[in-house]
Coordinates of C-alpha atoms and ligand atoms in Angstrom, one line a residue:
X1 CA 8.4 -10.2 28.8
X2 CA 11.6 -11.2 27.0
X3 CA 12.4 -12.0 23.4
X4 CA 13.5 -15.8 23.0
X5 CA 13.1 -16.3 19.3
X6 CA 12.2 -14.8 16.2
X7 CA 12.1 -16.3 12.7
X8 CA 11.5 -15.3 8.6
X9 CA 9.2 -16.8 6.5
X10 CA 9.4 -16.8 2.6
X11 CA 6.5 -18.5 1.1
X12 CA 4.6 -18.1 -2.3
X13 CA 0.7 -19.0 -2.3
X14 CA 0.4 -17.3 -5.6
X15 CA 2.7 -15.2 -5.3
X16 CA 6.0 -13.8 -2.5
X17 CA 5.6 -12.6 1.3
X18 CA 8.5 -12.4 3.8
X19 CA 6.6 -13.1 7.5
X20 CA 8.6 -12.3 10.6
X21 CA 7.5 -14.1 14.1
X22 CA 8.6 -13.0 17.4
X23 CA 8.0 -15.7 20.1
X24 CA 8.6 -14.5 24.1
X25 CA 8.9 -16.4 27.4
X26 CA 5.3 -16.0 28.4
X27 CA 4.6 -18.2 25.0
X28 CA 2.7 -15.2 22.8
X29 CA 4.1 -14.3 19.7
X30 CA 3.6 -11.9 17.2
X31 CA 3.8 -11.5 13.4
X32 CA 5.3 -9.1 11.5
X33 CA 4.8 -8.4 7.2
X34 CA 7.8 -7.6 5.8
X35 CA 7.0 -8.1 1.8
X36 CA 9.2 -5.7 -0.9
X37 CA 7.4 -6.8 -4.3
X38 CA 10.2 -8.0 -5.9
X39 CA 13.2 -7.8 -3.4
X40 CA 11.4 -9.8 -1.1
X41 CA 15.3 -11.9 0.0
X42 CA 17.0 -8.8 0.6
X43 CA 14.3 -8.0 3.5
X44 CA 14.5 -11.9 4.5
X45 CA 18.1 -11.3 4.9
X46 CA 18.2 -7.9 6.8
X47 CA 16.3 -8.7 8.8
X48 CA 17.9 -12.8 9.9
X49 CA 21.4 -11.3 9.8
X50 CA 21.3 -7.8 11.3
X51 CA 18.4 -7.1 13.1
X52 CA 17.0 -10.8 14.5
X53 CA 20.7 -11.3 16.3
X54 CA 19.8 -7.5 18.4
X55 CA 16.5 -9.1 19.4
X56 CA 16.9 -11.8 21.3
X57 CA 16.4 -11.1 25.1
X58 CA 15.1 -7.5 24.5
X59 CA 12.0 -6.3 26.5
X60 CA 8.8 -7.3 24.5
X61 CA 7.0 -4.5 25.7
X62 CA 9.4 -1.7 24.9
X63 CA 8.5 -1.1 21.6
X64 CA 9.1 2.8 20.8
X65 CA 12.6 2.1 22.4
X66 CA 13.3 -1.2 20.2
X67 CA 12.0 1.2 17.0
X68 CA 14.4 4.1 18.0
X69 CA 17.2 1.3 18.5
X70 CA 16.9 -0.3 14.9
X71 CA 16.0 3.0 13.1
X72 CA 18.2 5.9 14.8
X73 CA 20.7 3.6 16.3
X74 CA 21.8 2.8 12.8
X75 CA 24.1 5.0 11.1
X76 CA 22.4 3.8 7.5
X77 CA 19.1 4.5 7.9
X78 CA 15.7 4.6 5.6
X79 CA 15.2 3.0 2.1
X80 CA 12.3 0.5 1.5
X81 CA 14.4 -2.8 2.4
X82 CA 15.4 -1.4 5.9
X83 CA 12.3 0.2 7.0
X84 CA 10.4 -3.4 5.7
X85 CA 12.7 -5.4 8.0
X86 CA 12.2 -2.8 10.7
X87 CA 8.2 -2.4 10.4
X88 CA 8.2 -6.3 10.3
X89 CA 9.6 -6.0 14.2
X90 CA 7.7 -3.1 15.1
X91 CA 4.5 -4.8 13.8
X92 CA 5.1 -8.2 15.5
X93 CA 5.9 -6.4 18.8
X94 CA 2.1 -4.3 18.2
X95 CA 0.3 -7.7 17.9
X96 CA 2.1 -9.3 20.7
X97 CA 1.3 -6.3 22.5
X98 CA -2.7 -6.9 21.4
X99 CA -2.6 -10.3 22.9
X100 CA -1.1 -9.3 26.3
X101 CA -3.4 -7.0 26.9
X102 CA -6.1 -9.5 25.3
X103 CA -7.9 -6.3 23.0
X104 CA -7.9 -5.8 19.7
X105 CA -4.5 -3.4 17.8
X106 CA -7.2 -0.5 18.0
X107 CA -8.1 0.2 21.1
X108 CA -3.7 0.3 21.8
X109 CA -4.3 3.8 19.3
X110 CA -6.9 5.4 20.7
X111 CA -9.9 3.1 20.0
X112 CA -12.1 3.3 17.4
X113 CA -12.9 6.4 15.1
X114 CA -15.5 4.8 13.3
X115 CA -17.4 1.9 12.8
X116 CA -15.5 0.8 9.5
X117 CA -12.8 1.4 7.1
X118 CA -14.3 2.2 3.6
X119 CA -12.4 0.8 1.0
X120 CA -11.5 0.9 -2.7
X121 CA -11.5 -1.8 -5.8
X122 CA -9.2 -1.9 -8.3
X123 CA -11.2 -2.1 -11.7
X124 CA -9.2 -2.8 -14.8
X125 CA -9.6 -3.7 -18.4
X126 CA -8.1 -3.8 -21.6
X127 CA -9.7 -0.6 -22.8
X128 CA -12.9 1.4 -21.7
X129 CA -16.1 -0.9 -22.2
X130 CA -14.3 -4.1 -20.3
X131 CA -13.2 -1.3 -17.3
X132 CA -17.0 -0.1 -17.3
X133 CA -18.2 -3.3 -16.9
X134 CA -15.5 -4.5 -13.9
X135 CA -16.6 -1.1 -12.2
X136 CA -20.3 -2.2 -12.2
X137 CA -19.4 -5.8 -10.3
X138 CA -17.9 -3.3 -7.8
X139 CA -20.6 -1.4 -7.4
X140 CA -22.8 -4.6 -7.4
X141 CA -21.1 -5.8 -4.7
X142 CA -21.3 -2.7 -2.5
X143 CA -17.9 -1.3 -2.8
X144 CA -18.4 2.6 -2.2
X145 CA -15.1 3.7 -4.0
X146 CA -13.2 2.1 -7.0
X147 CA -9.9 2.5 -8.8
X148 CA -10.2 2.3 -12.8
X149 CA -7.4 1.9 -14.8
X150 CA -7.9 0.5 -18.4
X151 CA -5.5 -0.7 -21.4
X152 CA -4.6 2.4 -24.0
X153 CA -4.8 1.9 -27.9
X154 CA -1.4 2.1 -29.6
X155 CA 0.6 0.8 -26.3
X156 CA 1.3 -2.8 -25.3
X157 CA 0.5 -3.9 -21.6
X158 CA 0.1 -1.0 -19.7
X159 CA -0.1 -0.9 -15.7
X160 CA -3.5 -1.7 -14.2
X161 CA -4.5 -3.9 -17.1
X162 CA -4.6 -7.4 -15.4
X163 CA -4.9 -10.9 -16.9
X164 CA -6.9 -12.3 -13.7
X165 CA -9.6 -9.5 -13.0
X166 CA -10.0 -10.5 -9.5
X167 CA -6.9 -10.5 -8.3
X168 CA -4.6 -8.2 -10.3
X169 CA -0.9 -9.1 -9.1
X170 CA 1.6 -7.0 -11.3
X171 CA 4.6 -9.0 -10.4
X172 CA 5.5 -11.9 -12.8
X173 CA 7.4 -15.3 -12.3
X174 CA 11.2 -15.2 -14.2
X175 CA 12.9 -11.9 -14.8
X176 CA 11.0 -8.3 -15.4
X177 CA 8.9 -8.3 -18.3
X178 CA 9.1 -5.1 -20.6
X179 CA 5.8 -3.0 -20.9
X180 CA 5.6 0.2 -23.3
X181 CA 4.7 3.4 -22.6
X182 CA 3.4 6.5 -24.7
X183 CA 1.9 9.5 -22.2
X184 CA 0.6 11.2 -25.5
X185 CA -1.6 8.1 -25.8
X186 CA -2.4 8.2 -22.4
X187 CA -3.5 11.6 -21.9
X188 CA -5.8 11.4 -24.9
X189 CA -7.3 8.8 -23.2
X190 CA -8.2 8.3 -20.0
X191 CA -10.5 11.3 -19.5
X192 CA -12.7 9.8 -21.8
X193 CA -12.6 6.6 -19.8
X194 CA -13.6 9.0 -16.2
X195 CA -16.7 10.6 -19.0
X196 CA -18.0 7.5 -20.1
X197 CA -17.7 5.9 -16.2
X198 CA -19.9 9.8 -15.1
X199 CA -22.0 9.1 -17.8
X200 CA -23.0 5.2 -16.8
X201 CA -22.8 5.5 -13.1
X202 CA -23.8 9.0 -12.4
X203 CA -22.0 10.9 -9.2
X204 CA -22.6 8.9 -6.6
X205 CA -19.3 6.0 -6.8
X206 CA -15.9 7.5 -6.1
X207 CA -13.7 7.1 -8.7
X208 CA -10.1 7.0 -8.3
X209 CA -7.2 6.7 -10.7
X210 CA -3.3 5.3 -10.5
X211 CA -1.2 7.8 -13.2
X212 CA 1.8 5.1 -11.6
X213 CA 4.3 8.1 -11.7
X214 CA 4.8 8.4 -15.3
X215 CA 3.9 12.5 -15.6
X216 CA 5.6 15.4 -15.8
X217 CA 4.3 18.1 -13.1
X218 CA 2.8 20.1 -16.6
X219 CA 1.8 17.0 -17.8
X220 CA 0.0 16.0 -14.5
X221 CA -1.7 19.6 -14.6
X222 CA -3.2 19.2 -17.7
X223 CA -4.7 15.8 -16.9
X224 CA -5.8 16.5 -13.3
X225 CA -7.6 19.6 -14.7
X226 CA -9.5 17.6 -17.7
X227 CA -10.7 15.5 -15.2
X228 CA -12.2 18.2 -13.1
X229 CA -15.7 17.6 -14.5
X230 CA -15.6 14.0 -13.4
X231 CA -14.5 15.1 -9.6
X232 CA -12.4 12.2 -8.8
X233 CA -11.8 11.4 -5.7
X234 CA -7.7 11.5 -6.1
X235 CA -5.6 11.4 -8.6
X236 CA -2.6 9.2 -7.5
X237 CA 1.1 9.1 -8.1
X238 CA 0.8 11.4 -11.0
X239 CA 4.7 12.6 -11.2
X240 CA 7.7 10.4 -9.8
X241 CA 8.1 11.4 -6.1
X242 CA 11.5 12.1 -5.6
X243 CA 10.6 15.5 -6.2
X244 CA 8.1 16.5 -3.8
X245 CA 8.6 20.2 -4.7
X246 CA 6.8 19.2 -8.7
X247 CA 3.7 19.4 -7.1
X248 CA 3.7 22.8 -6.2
X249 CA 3.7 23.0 -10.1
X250 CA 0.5 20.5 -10.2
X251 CA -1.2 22.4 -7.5
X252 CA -1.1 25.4 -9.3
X253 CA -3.3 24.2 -12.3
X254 CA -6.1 21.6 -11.1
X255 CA -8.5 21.2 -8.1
X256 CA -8.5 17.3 -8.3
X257 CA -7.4 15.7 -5.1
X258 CA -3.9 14.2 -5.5
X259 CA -2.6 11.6 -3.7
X260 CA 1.2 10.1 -3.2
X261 CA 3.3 8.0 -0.8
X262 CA 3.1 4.1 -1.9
X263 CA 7.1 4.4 -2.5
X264 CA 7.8 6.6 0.8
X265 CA 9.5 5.4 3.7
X266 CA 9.9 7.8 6.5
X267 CA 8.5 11.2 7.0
X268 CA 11.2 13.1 5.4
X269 CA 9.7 11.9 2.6
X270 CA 6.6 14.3 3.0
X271 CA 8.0 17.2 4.5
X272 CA 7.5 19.8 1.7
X273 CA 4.5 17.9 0.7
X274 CA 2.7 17.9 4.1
X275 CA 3.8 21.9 5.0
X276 CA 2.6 22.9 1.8
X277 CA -0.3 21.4 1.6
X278 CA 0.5 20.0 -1.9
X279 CA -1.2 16.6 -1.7
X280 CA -4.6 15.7 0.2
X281 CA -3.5 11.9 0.9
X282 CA -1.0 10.2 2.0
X283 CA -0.8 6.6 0.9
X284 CA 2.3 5.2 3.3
X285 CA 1.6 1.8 3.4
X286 CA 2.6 0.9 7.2
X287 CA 5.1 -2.3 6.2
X288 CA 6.9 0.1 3.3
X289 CA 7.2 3.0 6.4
X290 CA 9.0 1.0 9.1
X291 CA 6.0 -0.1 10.8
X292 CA 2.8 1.3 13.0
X293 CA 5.0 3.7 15.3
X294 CA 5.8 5.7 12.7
X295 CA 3.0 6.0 10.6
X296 CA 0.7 6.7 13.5
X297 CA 3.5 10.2 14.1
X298 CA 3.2 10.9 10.0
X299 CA -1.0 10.8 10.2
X300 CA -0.4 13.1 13.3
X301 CA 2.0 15.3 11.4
X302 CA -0.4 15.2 8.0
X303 CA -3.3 15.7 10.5
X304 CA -2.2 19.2 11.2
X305 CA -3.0 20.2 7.8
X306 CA -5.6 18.7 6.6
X307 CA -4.1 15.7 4.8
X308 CA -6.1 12.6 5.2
X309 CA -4.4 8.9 5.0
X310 CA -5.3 6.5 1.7
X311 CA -2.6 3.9 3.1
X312 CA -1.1 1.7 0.2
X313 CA -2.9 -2.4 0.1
X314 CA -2.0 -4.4 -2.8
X315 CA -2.0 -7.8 -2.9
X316 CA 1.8 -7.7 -2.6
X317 CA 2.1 -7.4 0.9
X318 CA 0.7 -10.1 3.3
X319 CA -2.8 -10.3 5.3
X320 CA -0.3 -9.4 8.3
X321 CA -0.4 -5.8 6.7
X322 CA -3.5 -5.1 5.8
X323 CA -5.0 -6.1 9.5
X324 CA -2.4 -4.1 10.8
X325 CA -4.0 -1.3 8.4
X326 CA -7.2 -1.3 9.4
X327 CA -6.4 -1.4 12.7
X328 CA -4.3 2.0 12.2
X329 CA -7.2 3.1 10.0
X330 CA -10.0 2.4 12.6
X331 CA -7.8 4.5 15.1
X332 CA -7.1 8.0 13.1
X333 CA -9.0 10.9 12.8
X334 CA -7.8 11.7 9.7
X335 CA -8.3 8.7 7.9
X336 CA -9.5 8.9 4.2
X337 CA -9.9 5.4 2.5
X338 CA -7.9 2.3 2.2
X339 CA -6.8 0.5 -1.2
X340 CA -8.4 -2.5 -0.8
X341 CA -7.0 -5.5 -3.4
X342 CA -8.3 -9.0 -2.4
X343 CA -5.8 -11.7 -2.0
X344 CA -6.0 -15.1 -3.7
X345 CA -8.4 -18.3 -1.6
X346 CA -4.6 -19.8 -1.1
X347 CA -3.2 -17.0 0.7
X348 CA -5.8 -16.3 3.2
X349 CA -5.5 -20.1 4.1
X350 CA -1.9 -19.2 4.5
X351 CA -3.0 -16.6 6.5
X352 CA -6.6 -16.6 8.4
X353 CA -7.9 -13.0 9.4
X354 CA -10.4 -11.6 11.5
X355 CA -11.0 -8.7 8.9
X356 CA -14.0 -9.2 7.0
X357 CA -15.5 -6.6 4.0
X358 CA -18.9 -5.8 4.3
X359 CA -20.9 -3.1 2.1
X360 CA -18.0 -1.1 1.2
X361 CA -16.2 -1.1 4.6
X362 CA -13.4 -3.8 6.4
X363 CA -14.6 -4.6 9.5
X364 CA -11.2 -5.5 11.6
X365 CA -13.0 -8.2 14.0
X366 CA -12.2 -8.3 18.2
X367 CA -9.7 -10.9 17.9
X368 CA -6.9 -9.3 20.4
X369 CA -3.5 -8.0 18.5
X370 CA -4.0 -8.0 14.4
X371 CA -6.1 -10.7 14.5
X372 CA -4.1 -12.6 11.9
X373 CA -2.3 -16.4 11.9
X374 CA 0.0 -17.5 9.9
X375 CA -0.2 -21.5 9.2
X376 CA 3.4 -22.4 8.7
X377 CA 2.9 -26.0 7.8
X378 CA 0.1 -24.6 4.6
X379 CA 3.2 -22.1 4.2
X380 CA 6.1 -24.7 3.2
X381 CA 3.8 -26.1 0.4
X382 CA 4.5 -23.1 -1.2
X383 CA 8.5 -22.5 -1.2
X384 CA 9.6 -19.1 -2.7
X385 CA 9.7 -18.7 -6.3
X386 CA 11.9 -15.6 -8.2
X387 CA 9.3 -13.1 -9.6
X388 CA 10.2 -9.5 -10.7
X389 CA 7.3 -6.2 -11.7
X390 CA 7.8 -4.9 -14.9
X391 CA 10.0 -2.3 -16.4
X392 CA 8.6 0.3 -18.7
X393 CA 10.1 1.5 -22.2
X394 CA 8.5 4.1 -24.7
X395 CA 7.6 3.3 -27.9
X396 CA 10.8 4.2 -29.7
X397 CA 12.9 2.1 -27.4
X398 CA 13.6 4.5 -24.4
X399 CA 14.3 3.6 -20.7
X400 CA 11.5 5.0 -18.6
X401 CA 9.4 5.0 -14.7
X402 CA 7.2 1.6 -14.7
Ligands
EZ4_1 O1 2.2 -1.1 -8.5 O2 2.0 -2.6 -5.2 O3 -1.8 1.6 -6.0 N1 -1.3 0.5 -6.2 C1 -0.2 0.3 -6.9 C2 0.3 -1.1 -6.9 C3 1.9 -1.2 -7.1 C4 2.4 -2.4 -6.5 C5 3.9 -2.5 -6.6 O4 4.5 -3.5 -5.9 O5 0.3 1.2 -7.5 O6 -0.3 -1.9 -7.9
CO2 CO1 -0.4 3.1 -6.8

């Protein structure tokens, strides 16, 4: 089954995605997300100028030896635009690989694990009573798990306070707006949101919470252990990654669950993290880690000690993505829960899916490959538009992580 054609998408039904299709000569074809929030070109480009030209005429069906060719054929390797151009091929070559075989991406890994993928919401609001409230349409609508984030007095538009509830979409039209940042504020604050939440809802809804890598490994400590009482389920990104030995510092001082990995791209990335048994999730989002080959070898690796998946799934990467997710999901032993953002009524038209939710779980459907379509004549109604995510400065002015 040979290659003939493959071709990048940019559109923008509310906001960026970068699609990749690969068409072969026994007229399948596959599709491929390759969305980086915010650099979405650079991906467009790697990929229609470097790796599209190596395609053409390659063996459909040899996909571990097409990954091995893009990823250690190269001399420059990793970093989040080339392992987004490569996922986008691996990905497209998994779905075509669905519909030649006419059964759905799980049964390829293994079949199924379970008979869902539980999920989480993202809750937000500008300070605790408006977070409380979005928590308990959550739970009214069966979601098991849910991410709360709320606004913190004194600071100016901090992350995970949206202006459309329902779809929270951090990236803005124009060039990066500035948010401000105080983590004295914000340590202060936030475990009285997690008491109030204990307080309304009792034990039963898992509660998660996005510190969006603003902490110090001390500071983390001292959070993740006031926030013992209210047993999260994870706390997430606490410290920036680069420094995966920090956590050893976190570990040392809280039993809450941490999670990490949105920003990773291979497994080096985890290495001390995994071995030491520093984290309890990994959240590799499978576009952001160069595609479902590796990430199925980086759950096998985490599996060994005990470290579940919580894969990344904002809005900011496609449909394609999240099938491709729950697929991967469905498959794994060690799978823990899935972020779980809903896109916009425009893109799923952009992009119909078999995946339904349904009391808390997706359900991936039995549509063969992904079970996603992309409708590229909906698509060019909506032509790509220059949006960047914020950058973050503290109160008096200073440079800092968004
Ligand atoms: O800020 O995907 O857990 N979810 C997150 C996301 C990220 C965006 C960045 O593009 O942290 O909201
Ligand atoms: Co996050």
């Amino acid at each position: 089954m040979k290659i003939t054609d493959a071709k990048v998408f940019v559109c923008s039904p509310g906001r960026n995605f970068v699609t990749l299709k690969i068409y072969t000569d026994e007229g399948l074809y596959g599709l491929g997300d390759a969305t980086l929030n915010g650099r979405e070109l650079s991906v467009a480009s790697y990929l229609e100028d470097h790796l599209v030209p190596c395609l053409i005429g390659r063996d459909a069906r040899n996909i571990e030896d097409i990954w091995q060719y893009f990823y250690r054929g190269a001399y420059w390797r990793r970093g989040p635009v080339t392992m987004a151009a490569i996922a986008a091929v691996d990905m497209a070559l998994w779905d075509i690989k669905g519909k030649a075989l006419n059964t759905p991406l799980y049964n390829l890994l293994g079949g199924k694990s379970r008979h869902g993928v539980m999920v989480y919401g993202h809750a937000n609001g500008a300070d605790i009573s408006e977070t409380v409230d979005q928590v308990g349409q959550y739970i009214d609508q069966g979601y098991l798990a849910i991410r709360a984030q709320c606004g913190i007095p004194g600071v100016k538009g901090t992350y995970g306070v949206a202006k459309d509830k329902m779809f929270y979409e951090p990236a803005e039209k124009g060039l990066p707006p500035e948010n401000e940042w105080s983590t004295e504020k914000y340590l202060n604050h936030i475990p009285k949101l997690f008491q109030t939440l204990r307080d309304k809802y009792g034990d039963d809804p898992h509660l998660l919470h996005d510190c969006h890598h603003r902490l110090t490994p001390i500071e983390a400590g001292r959070l993740g252990k006031e926030l013992e009482p209210y047993h999260l389920f994870w706390l997430e990104d606490t410290v920036p990654a680069e420094l995966q030995e920090g956590f050893r510092i976190i570990r040392q001082h809280t039993t809450t669950p941490l999670a990490v990995g949105e920003v990773f791209n291979t497994v080096f990335d985890t290495t001390t993290l995994f071995t030491e048994q520093l984290i309890d999730y990994c959240r590799m989002c499978v576009v952001h880690s160069g595609g479902i080959t590796p990430i199925r070898k980086i759950a096998s690796f985490a599996e060994i000690y005990r470290i579940k998946m919580g894969c990344h799934g904002p809005t900011d990467v496609s449909p394609v993505n999240m099938a491709a997710s729950v697929h991967f999901n469905m498959s794994i032993n060690n799978f823990g829960i899935q972020e779980y953002m809903r896109h916009t009524p425009e893109t799923d038209a952009v992009f119909p899916h078999s995946y339904t939710f349904r009391d808390g779980y997706l359900l991936p459907g039995d549509k063969p490959g992904f079970g996603v379509d992309f409708d590229e004549k909906l698509a060019k109604k909506y032509p790509y538009e220059r949006a960047y995510l914020p950058v973050n400065r503290k109160i008096d002015g200073t440079m800092f992580d968004w």
